[in-house]
Short mmCIF file of C-alpha atoms in Angstrom, two decimals:
data_model
loop_
_atom_site.label_atom_id
_atom_site.label_comp_id
_atom_site.label_asym_id
_atom_site.label_seq_id
_atom_site.Cartn_x
_atom_site.Cartn_y
_atom_site.Cartn_z
CA MET A 33 93.25 34.54 69.71
CA LEU A 34 91.34 37.13 67.73
CA ARG A 35 90.15 36.26 64.26
CA GLY A 36 87.44 37.18 61.78
CA SER A 37 85.23 40.14 62.63
CA ALA A 38 86.83 40.63 66.06
CA LEU A 39 90.29 41.04 64.53
CA ALA A 40 88.88 43.25 61.76
CA ALA A 41 87.31 45.49 64.43
CA TRP A 42 90.66 45.97 66.19
CA VAL A 43 92.37 46.93 62.92
CA HIS A 44 89.50 49.29 62.05
CA GLU A 45 89.62 50.90 65.51
CA ALA A 46 93.39 51.48 65.24
CA ARG A 47 92.85 53.08 61.85
CA GLU A 48 90.05 55.32 63.15
CA LEU A 49 91.97 56.38 66.28
CA ARG A 50 95.28 56.67 64.41
CA CYS A 51 96.77 54.56 67.19
CA THR A 52 99.48 51.98 66.52
CA LEU A 53 98.29 48.41 66.99
CA ILE A 54 101.13 45.96 67.61
CA LEU A 55 100.25 42.30 67.09
CA ASP A 56 102.32 39.23 67.95
CA GLU A 57 101.69 36.66 65.20
CA PHE A 58 104.65 34.37 65.90
CA TYR A 59 102.34 31.38 66.27
CA SER A 60 99.88 32.31 63.50
CA HIS A 61 101.11 29.27 61.54
CA ASP A 62 100.65 26.78 64.40
CA LEU A 63 96.95 27.00 65.19
CA ARG A 64 95.14 24.14 66.83
CA ASP A 65 91.52 25.15 66.71
CA GLU A 66 88.75 22.85 65.62
CA GLY A 67 87.09 25.72 63.75
CA LEU A 68 90.04 26.18 61.39
CA VAL A 69 91.12 24.15 58.40
CA GLU A 70 94.48 22.44 58.93
CA GLY A 71 97.29 24.64 57.68
CA ALA A 72 95.20 27.81 58.01
CA THR A 73 96.74 30.98 59.36
CA VAL A 74 95.21 34.01 61.04
CA SER A 75 96.68 37.45 60.38
CA ALA A 76 95.64 41.05 60.76
CA ALA A 77 97.20 41.64 57.34
CA GLU A 78 93.95 40.32 55.88
CA PHE A 79 92.13 43.40 57.20
CA GLU A 80 94.63 46.12 56.36
CA ASP A 81 93.56 48.53 53.62
CA ASP A 82 96.97 50.08 52.96
CA VAL A 83 100.13 48.69 54.54
CA ASN A 84 101.83 52.07 54.04
CA SER A 85 99.26 54.05 56.03
CA ASP A 86 97.39 51.69 58.39
CA PRO A 87 98.87 51.91 61.91
CA VAL A 88 99.31 48.14 62.31
CA VAL A 89 102.64 46.51 63.15
CA ILE A 90 102.74 42.72 62.81
CA LEU A 91 105.54 40.82 64.53
CA ASP A 92 106.17 37.39 63.09
CA GLY A 93 109.08 35.02 62.73
CA LEU A 94 109.91 33.36 59.46
CA THR A 95 112.09 30.70 61.06
CA LYS A 96 109.39 29.89 63.63
CA ALA A 97 106.86 29.37 60.84
CA LEU A 98 109.24 27.13 58.91
CA ILE A 99 110.18 25.04 61.94
CA LEU A 100 106.54 24.59 62.94
CA GLY A 101 105.71 23.57 59.36
CA TRP A 102 108.46 20.96 59.33
CA ASN A 103 107.20 19.41 62.57
CA ARG A 104 103.69 18.71 61.24
#
């Protein structure tokens, strides 16, 4: 999993190269990492400057996030 400055660097690089970055964030709501606060999510959306022009495509599933939330 990429997060923080590493994830920001990927988004920045895609922007600089004008290359589409496709990210699978289906499990961004079900993170089990001791370094994260419970209920935290990680998303490249945090590092986008303009969703209309940044070449970042985020794939996520609303139902997956809801089901995972219900099972906590």
